[in-house]
Short mmCIF file of C-alpha atoms in Angstrom, two decimals:
data_model
loop_
_atom_site.label_atom_id
_atom_site.label_comp_id
_atom_site.label_asym_id
_atom_site.label_seq_id
_atom_site.Cartn_x
_atom_site.Cartn_y
_atom_site.Cartn_z
CA MET A 1 103.33 130.62 86.17
CA ILE A 2 101.25 132.62 83.79
CA LEU A 3 98.75 135.12 85.17
CA HIS A 4 96.08 136.44 82.63
CA GLY A 5 93.77 139.36 83.41
CA ASN A 6 93.38 143.07 83.59
CA CYS A 7 96.62 144.76 84.89
CA LEU A 8 94.58 147.17 87.10
CA THR A 9 93.21 144.04 89.13
CA VAL A 10 96.10 141.63 88.75
CA MET A 11 99.24 143.68 89.71
CA PRO A 12 97.74 144.92 93.12
CA THR A 13 97.62 141.31 94.18
CA LEU A 14 101.32 140.72 93.68
CA PRO A 15 104.26 141.33 96.18
CA ALA A 16 106.26 144.40 95.91
CA GLY A 17 109.95 144.46 94.96
CA GLN A 18 110.02 140.99 93.71
CA TYR A 19 110.35 141.13 89.93
CA HIS A 20 113.45 141.88 87.80
CA THR A 21 111.96 143.19 84.72
CA SER A 22 108.81 144.33 82.84
CA VAL A 23 108.67 143.91 79.08
CA THR A 24 105.40 145.39 77.50
CA SER A 25 103.69 146.86 74.65
CA PRO A 26 100.50 148.72 75.77
CA PRO A 27 97.64 149.51 73.48
CA TYR A 28 98.63 152.61 71.33
CA TRP A 29 96.32 155.52 71.65
CA GLY A 30 93.46 155.85 69.29
CA LEU A 31 94.48 152.95 66.98
CA ARG A 32 92.28 149.83 68.04
CA ASP A 33 89.30 148.74 70.05
CA TYR A 34 90.17 145.26 71.11
CA GLY A 35 86.64 144.74 72.40
CA LEU A 36 87.50 144.25 75.97
CA PRO A 37 85.37 145.03 78.91
CA GLU A 38 85.69 148.60 80.23
CA SER A 39 87.73 149.46 83.17
CA ASP A 40 87.07 152.29 85.83
CA TRP A 41 89.88 154.58 85.83
CA PRO A 42 90.12 157.04 88.85
CA GLU A 43 90.95 160.74 88.75
CA ALA A 44 94.75 161.02 88.18
CA THR A 45 97.30 163.71 88.50
CA TYR A 46 100.64 163.63 86.78
CA THR A 47 103.48 165.86 85.52
CA PRO A 48 103.78 165.75 81.70
CA MET A 49 107.54 166.64 81.72
CA PRO A 50 110.21 167.34 84.37
CA GLY A 51 110.01 171.03 85.20
CA LEU A 52 106.26 171.44 84.07
CA SER A 53 103.22 171.95 86.27
CA PRO A 54 101.09 168.83 87.13
CA ILE A 55 97.77 168.27 85.29
CA THR A 56 94.84 166.33 86.59
CA VAL A 57 92.33 164.27 84.44
CA PRO A 58 88.88 163.25 85.64
CA GLU A 59 87.71 159.71 86.39
CA TRP A 60 86.54 157.85 83.35
CA THR A 61 85.15 154.51 82.37
CA GLY A 62 86.53 152.84 79.13
CA CYS A 63 89.35 150.83 77.56
CA LEU A 64 92.99 151.76 77.66
CA GLY A 65 93.92 153.38 74.27
CA LEU A 66 90.46 154.67 73.69
CA GLU A 67 90.60 157.79 75.83
CA PRO A 68 89.14 161.05 74.48
CA THR A 69 92.53 162.91 74.85
CA PRO A 70 96.16 162.15 74.77
CA GLU A 71 96.62 163.66 78.25
CA MET A 72 94.27 161.20 79.70
CA PHE A 73 95.92 158.18 78.04
CA VAL A 74 99.30 159.41 79.37
CA ALA A 75 97.75 159.77 82.81
CA HIS A 76 96.49 156.29 82.69
CA MET A 77 99.95 155.07 81.58
CA VAL A 78 101.45 156.69 84.59
CA LEU A 79 98.97 155.00 86.89
CA VAL A 80 99.91 151.50 85.39
CA PHE A 81 103.49 152.07 85.64
CA ARG A 82 103.34 153.24 89.17
CA GLU A 83 102.11 149.83 90.01
CA VAL A 84 104.96 148.39 87.99
CA TRP A 85 107.36 150.50 89.91
CA ARG A 86 106.10 148.93 93.08
CA LEU A 87 106.60 145.49 91.84
CA LEU A 88 110.20 145.84 90.35
CA ARG A 89 113.21 145.36 92.45
CA GLU A 90 115.34 148.25 93.01
CA ASP A 91 117.82 147.12 90.15
CA GLY A 92 114.82 146.29 87.87
CA THR A 93 114.21 147.50 84.39
CA LEU A 94 111.18 148.44 82.22
CA TRP A 95 111.30 147.79 78.38
CA LEU A 96 108.29 149.79 76.97
CA ASN A 97 107.24 149.46 73.38
CA PHE A 98 105.31 152.19 72.02
CA GLY A 99 104.06 153.48 68.41
CA ASP A 100 102.67 156.84 67.49
CA SER A 101 99.37 158.18 66.31
CA TYR A 102 98.44 161.15 64.07
CA ALA A 103 95.74 163.74 64.85
CA GLY A 104 92.59 163.75 62.89
CA ALA A 105 88.99 164.09 63.18
CA GLY A 106 88.37 160.43 61.99
CA PRO A 107 89.95 157.31 60.44
CA ARG A 108 90.54 157.15 56.77
CA ARG A 109 89.61 153.84 55.24
CA ASP A 110 92.76 153.50 53.25
CA GLU A 111 95.00 154.41 56.03
CA GLY A 112 97.71 151.76 56.39
CA PHE A 113 96.27 149.35 53.86
CA ASN A 114 96.70 148.29 50.23
CA ALA A 115 96.20 145.26 48.03
CA ARG A 116 99.16 143.40 49.67
CA TYR A 117 96.61 142.33 52.33
CA HIS A 118 93.68 141.33 50.07
CA GLY A 119 93.07 137.80 48.87
CA LYS A 120 95.18 136.11 51.69
CA HIS A 121 93.95 133.23 53.70
CA TYR A 122 93.49 134.62 57.26
CA SER A 123 90.98 133.49 59.75
CA SER A 124 89.80 137.09 59.89
CA ASN A 125 89.27 139.67 57.33
CA LYS A 126 92.01 142.08 58.24
CA GLN A 127 90.76 144.96 56.02
CA GLY A 128 87.19 144.47 57.21
CA ASP A 129 88.05 143.89 60.71
CA ILE A 130 90.32 146.91 61.08
CA ASP A 131 87.54 149.04 59.83
CA ARG A 132 85.23 147.67 62.37
CA VAL A 133 87.63 148.09 65.42
CA ARG A 134 89.43 151.21 64.66
CA PRO A 135 87.91 153.74 66.85
CA GLY A 136 86.89 157.24 65.77
CA ARG A 137 89.52 159.89 66.57
CA PHE A 138 89.45 163.20 68.32
CA MET A 139 91.30 166.34 67.46
CA PRO A 140 93.34 167.01 70.39
CA ASN A 141 93.62 170.39 71.62
CA GLY A 142 96.51 172.60 70.26
CA LEU A 143 97.21 170.15 67.36
CA LYS A 144 96.23 170.29 63.83
CA ALA A 145 94.97 167.51 61.45
CA LYS A 146 97.91 165.50 60.16
CA ASP A 147 100.09 166.24 63.22
CA LEU A 148 102.13 163.56 64.65
CA ILE A 149 101.10 163.49 68.39
CA GLY A 150 104.19 162.20 69.84
CA ILE A 151 102.52 159.71 72.20
CA PRO A 152 105.66 157.68 72.95
CA TRP A 153 107.60 160.64 73.91
CA ARG A 154 104.64 162.07 75.90
CA VAL A 155 104.58 158.84 77.93
CA ALA A 156 108.45 158.55 78.28
CA PHE A 157 108.68 162.20 79.66
CA ALA A 158 105.72 161.76 81.98
CA LEU A 159 107.26 158.57 83.40
CA GLN A 160 110.65 160.47 83.79
CA ALA A 161 108.81 163.14 85.67
CA ASP A 162 107.33 160.50 87.81
CA GLY A 163 110.62 159.18 88.95
CA TRP A 164 111.79 156.75 86.38
CA TYR A 165 115.20 156.99 84.76
CA LEU A 166 114.83 157.22 81.05
CA ARG A 167 117.96 155.51 79.85
CA MET A 168 117.48 154.86 76.02
CA ASP A 169 115.10 155.24 73.19
CA ASN A 170 115.74 152.13 71.20
CA ILE A 171 114.42 152.02 67.68
CA TRP A 172 112.54 149.10 66.49
CA ASN A 173 113.37 149.03 62.64
CA LYS A 174 110.71 146.90 60.99
CA PRO A 175 112.01 145.91 57.34
CA ASN A 176 108.61 144.50 56.50
CA CYS A 177 106.62 147.44 57.90
CA MET A 178 102.93 148.07 57.27
CA PRO A 179 102.50 149.82 53.91
CA GLU A 180 100.84 153.27 53.86
CA SER A 181 99.15 155.01 51.06
CA VAL A 182 100.41 158.43 52.11
CA GLN A 183 101.98 160.55 49.47
CA ASP A 184 103.43 163.54 51.69
CA ARG A 185 105.72 161.86 54.20
CA PRO A 186 107.86 158.74 54.62
CA THR A 187 106.22 155.46 55.45
CA LYS A 188 106.52 154.65 59.10
CA ALA A 189 108.95 151.75 59.75
CA HIS A 190 109.88 152.01 63.26
CA GLU A 191 108.56 152.12 66.92
CA TYR A 192 110.33 152.83 70.11
CA VAL A 193 111.34 150.45 72.85
CA PHE A 194 112.14 152.62 75.80
CA LEU A 195 114.56 151.43 78.56
CA LEU A 196 113.59 152.80 81.89
CA THR A 197 114.77 151.90 85.32
CA LYS A 198 113.98 152.64 89.02
CA SER A 199 117.59 153.33 89.92
CA GLU A 200 120.85 154.93 88.71
CA ARG A 201 122.41 151.53 88.93
CA TYR A 202 120.51 148.50 87.76
CA TYR A 203 121.04 145.04 86.38
CA TYR A 204 122.10 145.10 82.73
CA ASP A 205 123.83 142.09 80.96
CA LYS A 206 125.60 143.84 78.16
CA ASP A 207 127.73 140.89 77.28
CA ALA A 208 124.52 138.88 76.50
CA ILE A 209 123.43 141.18 73.70
CA LYS A 210 126.75 142.26 72.21
CA GLU A 211 126.65 142.36 68.52
CA HIS A 212 129.31 141.54 65.86
CA MET A 213 131.87 144.37 65.18
CA ALA A 214 131.84 145.85 61.60
CA GLU A 215 134.48 144.49 59.38
CA SER A 216 135.88 148.00 58.90
CA SER A 217 136.33 148.30 62.56
CA ILE A 218 138.09 144.87 62.80
CA ALA A 219 140.51 146.02 60.00
CA ARG A 220 141.27 149.41 61.67
CA LEU A 221 141.98 147.73 64.92
CA SER A 222 144.19 145.11 63.27
CA GLN A 223 146.58 147.66 61.58
CA ASP A 224 150.28 147.53 62.21
CA ILE A 225 150.48 150.68 64.28
CA GLU A 226 154.17 150.58 64.86
CA GLY A 227 154.75 150.33 61.12
CA GLN A 228 152.75 153.56 60.42
CA ARG A 229 154.95 156.57 59.84
CA GLY A 230 152.55 158.88 61.44
CA SER A 231 152.03 162.68 60.91
CA ASP A 232 153.74 165.66 62.32
CA ARG A 233 150.79 168.04 62.00
CA ALA A 234 148.97 166.92 65.09
CA ASN A 235 148.16 169.96 67.34
CA GLY A 236 149.73 172.18 64.83
CA GLY A 237 152.96 170.59 65.12
CA ALA A 238 153.05 170.94 68.87
CA LYS A 239 152.65 167.27 69.66
CA THR A 240 155.67 166.15 71.84
CA ASN A 241 155.16 162.49 72.51
CA GLY A 242 155.64 161.23 69.07
CA LYS A 243 153.94 161.40 65.79
CA MET A 244 150.10 161.00 65.46
CA LYS A 245 149.11 157.58 64.11
CA ALA A 246 146.21 157.01 61.86
CA VAL A 247 144.21 155.02 64.40
CA GLY A 248 144.33 154.71 68.15
CA LYS A 249 145.54 151.59 69.75
CA ALA A 250 142.93 149.12 70.94
CA TYR A 251 144.77 149.13 74.33
CA SER A 252 145.04 152.90 74.74
CA PHE A 253 142.39 153.16 77.49
CA LYS A 254 142.05 151.59 80.86
CA ARG A 255 139.36 149.06 80.92
CA ARG A 256 137.38 147.68 83.87
CA VAL A 257 137.67 144.07 82.51
CA ASN A 258 140.40 142.05 80.87
CA GLU A 259 139.24 141.04 77.51
CA GLY A 260 142.09 139.90 74.92
CA LYS A 261 144.08 140.43 71.84
CA VAL A 262 143.49 142.37 68.69
CA PRO A 263 144.53 140.20 65.63
CA GLY A 264 147.99 141.37 64.18
CA GLN A 265 148.57 143.98 66.86
CA PRO A 266 151.12 143.61 69.77
CA LYS A 267 150.36 144.87 73.16
CA GLN A 268 152.09 148.06 73.37
CA HIS A 269 150.19 149.98 76.03
CA ARG A 270 151.05 151.82 79.14
CA GLU A 271 151.80 149.39 82.02
CA ASP A 272 149.59 151.13 84.25
CA ARG A 273 146.57 150.36 82.17
CA GLU A 274 144.61 147.06 82.05
CA ASP A 275 144.42 144.91 78.99
CA ARG A 276 141.46 144.98 76.91
CA GLU A 277 140.35 141.69 75.34
CA TYR A 278 138.95 141.68 71.71
CA TYR A 279 136.29 139.26 70.65
CA GLY A 280 135.13 140.96 67.37
CA SER A 281 132.06 142.22 69.13
CA ARG A 282 130.91 145.51 70.22
CA ASN A 283 128.22 147.03 72.51
CA LYS A 284 124.66 146.55 71.52
CA ARG A 285 123.49 149.51 69.24
CA SER A 286 120.15 151.33 69.78
CA VAL A 287 118.65 150.51 66.31
CA TRP A 288 117.24 146.90 66.34
CA THR A 289 116.17 145.54 62.93
CA VAL A 290 113.54 142.91 63.63
CA ALA A 291 110.98 141.90 61.16
CA THR A 292 107.55 141.35 62.43
CA ALA A 293 106.12 137.87 62.37
CA GLN A 294 103.10 136.40 60.48
CA PHE A 295 100.06 136.21 62.44
CA SER A 296 96.57 134.89 61.40
CA GLU A 297 94.47 137.17 63.55
CA ALA A 298 93.79 140.87 63.01
CA HIS A 299 97.23 142.31 64.14
CA PHE A 300 99.88 143.54 61.72
CA ALA A 301 102.91 144.01 63.93
CA VAL A 302 103.46 140.84 66.03
CA MET A 303 106.87 140.42 67.47
CA PRO A 304 108.55 137.11 66.53
CA LYS A 305 108.95 134.41 68.96
CA LYS A 306 112.80 134.45 68.65
#
């Protein structure tokens, strides 16, 4: 079943505690007017970061992402994800993709564009369309022109203060990132994918997303430990249980699961420790290199289907 509509009106109609996960990429603050009908947002109070005093923003009518201040945008994000909290199971997870914005009094026409995007056969004129839909920007209080506002982290810390567990700030590395004409900073090539949870313990299938171990790690774990002479210099020569080897054994730590045999290395571990299998894989790292997909409409960072 696919439900299509405004999250403010659709989510309240759904049953509480029935959903395993939420994966979403909300509109980024101050970057695009999607031409959607305006929504009525109530007055909202939230805590910007654990340990800080709450702040209250007034009621407002408009589209998410076009709020006049970062504080109001963060408040609306907190409101939305309070409803997501209600819908998720206790072991549910939230995967939240966010990009950042820069402080400035208004958009630059060349910001984020160059000849790479001219002359292609799109159903919309991306350059012209982006000039049309990019909203005017406001200078946030306390910030200076060209300041990176830190919107993803403002939202993440506010959700943390609202009760969510902030578990990981995964980096979406985009190898085909949008070019920028800036000359005084690196080109932005990443966004964040935050992992947040309702509970300390939650469903997370680490085996489903394991990645291949580096060849250097495989070689290191495959060394003949017993054939190494070792060193007498460990702990200033005070080591009493044998010489220090160049690498630790793959079986040197007790594991919760039995997992297998390191190629070329015998099982020579303490008998009171469990075996650890070896599949040439490792736990998923927090930097994800995923190229954006081609898209004929006016959007530059579409996630691929696979």
